[in-house]
């Protein structure tokens, strides 16, 4: 019955996605990380504060998070010359330190790495476009986490749940941010990111769940582009609200079921608030 359930959802999702592609043949219908060597190289350094939990974000303290991203920035054209639009795709590595006493009793730190993609649409603050404000949607759809839980915390039940994530685990992240381009090629951003780490990677359940969220994101992208054609100056704000709203909405649905809508285990939730500096060469 579970296999039949998956097959039915897959058929419906693929049919919906195909309908969207037919209606909009000239544009992407979902957010995909497409690593390529097109565009200009970029480098990004990130720092922030991460909190951990299973059902919420304050179960057992916080830690300092740092990270680096490398890849290529590809400008996109817009109907209004007062707008900016770019896609950044590449790879990343993050390090979450052991942090305060509440966290250090459970783990000595977390490494994670994988692929990252972001899309930013914004407003030029000068005629040249050297200064602008950017509204950012970020995803890390394929990520691996290296976690170590070498000591026992005082809460044996919580510790038992954490040890399920010991070792190398698969996960995904979605983020939102607002950036200011202060000079050509240099952007300062404030970001929030919601990461979910899975104790097991159930490939078929994950695939079905990803198709459902991908279809929703494709519909959202279609709506954003439709707004951009009729009201170009509204597009950056609508992009920020719709794309990030869908991404965070699905993270909320998966907070207690890692492959929603399927009845699967709860992920480890990591919520990070921080800032970054991006340099495009």
CSV table of C-alpha atoms in Angstrom, one decimal, residues 110-253:
chain,number,residue,atom,x,y,z
A,110,UNK,CA,29.1,19.6,13.0
A,111,UNK,CA,30.6,19.8,9.5
A,112,UNK,CA,28.3,20.0,6.5
A,113,UNK,CA,29.0,20.4,2.8
A,114,UNK,CA,27.2,20.1,-0.5
A,115,UNK,CA,25.7,22.2,-3.3
A,116,UNK,CA,24.1,25.6,-3.0
A,117,UNK,CA,22.0,27.8,-5.3
A,118,UNK,CA,20.5,31.2,-4.7
A,119,UNK,CA,18.4,33.6,-6.8
A,120,UNK,CA,18.4,37.3,-6.0
A,121,UNK,CA,16.1,40.0,-7.5
A,122,UNK,CA,16.4,43.6,-6.4
A,123,UNK,CA,16.3,47.3,-7.0
A,124,UNK,CA,19.1,49.4,-8.3
A,125,UNK,CA,20.0,52.3,-5.9
A,126,UNK,CA,22.0,54.1,-8.5
A,127,UNK,CA,21.7,54.5,-12.3
A,128,UNK,CA,24.9,52.5,-12.8
A,129,UNK,CA,23.6,49.6,-10.7
A,130,UNK,CA,26.8,49.5,-8.6
A,131,UNK,CA,24.6,49.9,-5.5
A,132,UNK,CA,21.4,47.9,-5.1
A,133,UNK,CA,19.2,46.1,-2.6
A,134,UNK,CA,18.7,42.4,-3.3
A,135,UNK,CA,16.0,40.0,-2.1
A,136,UNK,CA,17.4,36.5,-1.9
A,137,UNK,CA,16.1,32.9,-2.0
A,138,UNK,CA,18.6,30.2,-1.2
A,139,UNK,CA,18.6,26.4,-1.2
A,140,UNK,CA,21.1,23.7,-0.3
A,141,UNK,CA,19.1,20.7,-1.7
A,142,UNK,CA,21.9,18.1,-1.5
A,143,UNK,CA,23.9,18.3,1.7
A,144,UNK,CA,25.9,16.0,3.9
A,145,UNK,CA,26.4,16.4,7.6
A,146,UNK,CA,29.3,14.9,9.6
A,147,UNK,CA,28.2,14.9,13.2
A,148,UNK,CA,29.9,13.5,16.4
A,149,UNK,CA,28.1,12.9,19.7
A,150,UNK,CA,31.0,11.6,21.9
A,151,UNK,CA,29.6,12.4,25.3
A,152,UNK,CA,26.4,11.7,27.2
A,153,UNK,CA,24.3,14.7,28.2
A,154,UNK,CA,22.3,14.9,31.3
A,155,UNK,CA,19.0,14.2,29.4
A,156,UNK,CA,19.3,10.5,28.4
A,157,UNK,CA,16.1,10.5,26.3
A,158,UNK,CA,17.3,13.5,24.3
A,159,UNK,CA,20.8,12.0,23.9
A,160,UNK,CA,19.3,8.8,22.6
A,161,UNK,CA,17.5,10.7,19.9
A,162,UNK,CA,20.7,12.6,19.0
A,163,UNK,CA,22.9,9.5,18.7
A,164,UNK,CA,20.6,8.4,15.8
A,165,UNK,CA,22.3,11.3,13.8
A,166,UNK,CA,25.9,10.3,14.7
A,167,UNK,CA,28.1,9.9,11.7
A,168,UNK,CA,27.5,11.1,8.1
A,169,UNK,CA,23.9,12.1,7.4
A,170,UNK,CA,21.9,13.6,4.5
A,171,UNK,CA,20.0,16.8,4.8
A,172,UNK,CA,18.6,19.9,3.1
A,173,UNK,CA,18.4,23.7,3.8
A,174,UNK,CA,16.3,26.6,2.7
A,175,UNK,CA,17.2,30.3,3.4
A,176,UNK,CA,16.1,33.8,2.9
A,177,UNK,CA,18.1,37.0,3.0
A,178,UNK,CA,18.3,40.7,2.1
A,179,UNK,CA,21.5,42.1,0.7
A,180,UNK,CA,23.0,45.5,0.0
A,181,UNK,CA,25.5,45.8,-2.8
A,182,UNK,CA,27.8,48.5,-1.4
A,183,UNK,CA,30.1,48.6,-4.4
A,184,UNK,CA,30.7,46.8,-7.7
A,185,UNK,CA,31.0,43.1,-6.9
A,186,UNK,CA,30.6,43.4,-3.1
A,187,UNK,CA,27.3,42.6,-1.3
A,188,UNK,CA,26.6,42.5,2.5
A,189,UNK,CA,23.6,40.3,3.5
A,190,UNK,CA,21.5,39.4,6.5
A,191,UNK,CA,20.2,35.8,6.3
A,192,UNK,CA,18.1,33.2,8.0
A,193,UNK,CA,18.4,29.5,7.2
A,194,UNK,CA,16.4,26.4,8.2
A,195,UNK,CA,18.3,23.1,8.0
A,196,UNK,CA,16.8,19.7,8.5
A,197,UNK,CA,19.1,16.6,9.0
A,198,UNK,CA,17.7,13.2,8.4
A,199,UNK,CA,18.6,10.2,10.6
A,200,UNK,CA,18.2,8.0,7.5
A,201,UNK,CA,17.9,8.8,3.8
A,202,UNK,CA,14.8,7.1,2.5
A,203,UNK,CA,15.4,7.7,-1.2
A,204,UNK,CA,11.9,7.0,-2.6
A,205,UNK,CA,10.0,8.9,0.2
A,206,UNK,CA,12.5,11.8,-0.2
A,207,UNK,CA,12.0,11.8,-4.0
A,208,UNK,CA,8.2,11.9,-3.7
A,209,UNK,CA,8.3,14.6,-1.1
A,210,UNK,CA,10.8,16.6,-3.2
A,211,UNK,CA,8.6,16.4,-6.2
A,212,UNK,CA,5.6,17.8,-4.3
A,213,UNK,CA,7.6,20.7,-3.0
A,214,UNK,CA,9.2,21.2,-6.4
A,215,UNK,CA,5.8,21.5,-8.1
A,216,UNK,CA,4.7,24.0,-5.5
A,217,UNK,CA,7.9,26.0,-6.0
A,218,UNK,CA,7.4,25.9,-9.8
A,219,UNK,CA,3.9,27.3,-9.5
A,220,UNK,CA,5.2,30.0,-7.2
A,221,UNK,CA,7.9,30.8,-9.8
A,222,UNK,CA,5.3,31.0,-12.5
A,223,UNK,CA,3.2,33.5,-10.4
A,224,UNK,CA,6.3,35.6,-9.7
A,225,UNK,CA,7.2,35.9,-13.4
A,226,UNK,CA,3.6,36.7,-14.2
A,227,UNK,CA,3.7,39.6,-11.7
A,228,UNK,CA,7.0,40.6,-13.2
A,229,UNK,CA,5.5,40.9,-16.7
A,230,UNK,CA,2.5,43.0,-15.6
A,231,UNK,CA,4.1,45.0,-12.7
A,232,UNK,CA,7.9,44.7,-13.0
A,233,UNK,CA,8.7,46.9,-9.9
A,234,UNK,CA,6.7,44.6,-7.7
A,235,UNK,CA,8.6,41.5,-8.7
A,236,UNK,CA,11.5,41.6,-6.1
A,237,UNK,CA,9.1,41.8,-3.2
A,238,UNK,CA,6.7,39.2,-4.6
A,239,UNK,CA,9.7,36.9,-5.3
A,240,UNK,CA,10.9,37.2,-1.8
A,241,UNK,CA,7.5,36.6,-0.2
A,242,UNK,CA,6.3,33.8,-2.4
A,243,UNK,CA,9.5,31.8,-3.0
A,244,UNK,CA,10.7,31.9,0.6
A,245,UNK,CA,7.1,31.5,1.9
A,246,UNK,CA,6.8,28.2,0.0
A,247,UNK,CA,10.2,27.0,1.1
A,248,UNK,CA,9.7,27.8,4.7
A,249,UNK,CA,6.2,26.4,4.6
A,250,UNK,CA,7.4,23.0,3.5
A,251,UNK,CA,10.2,23.1,6.1
A,252,UNK,CA,7.4,23.7,8.7
A,253,UNK,CA,5.5,20.7,7.3
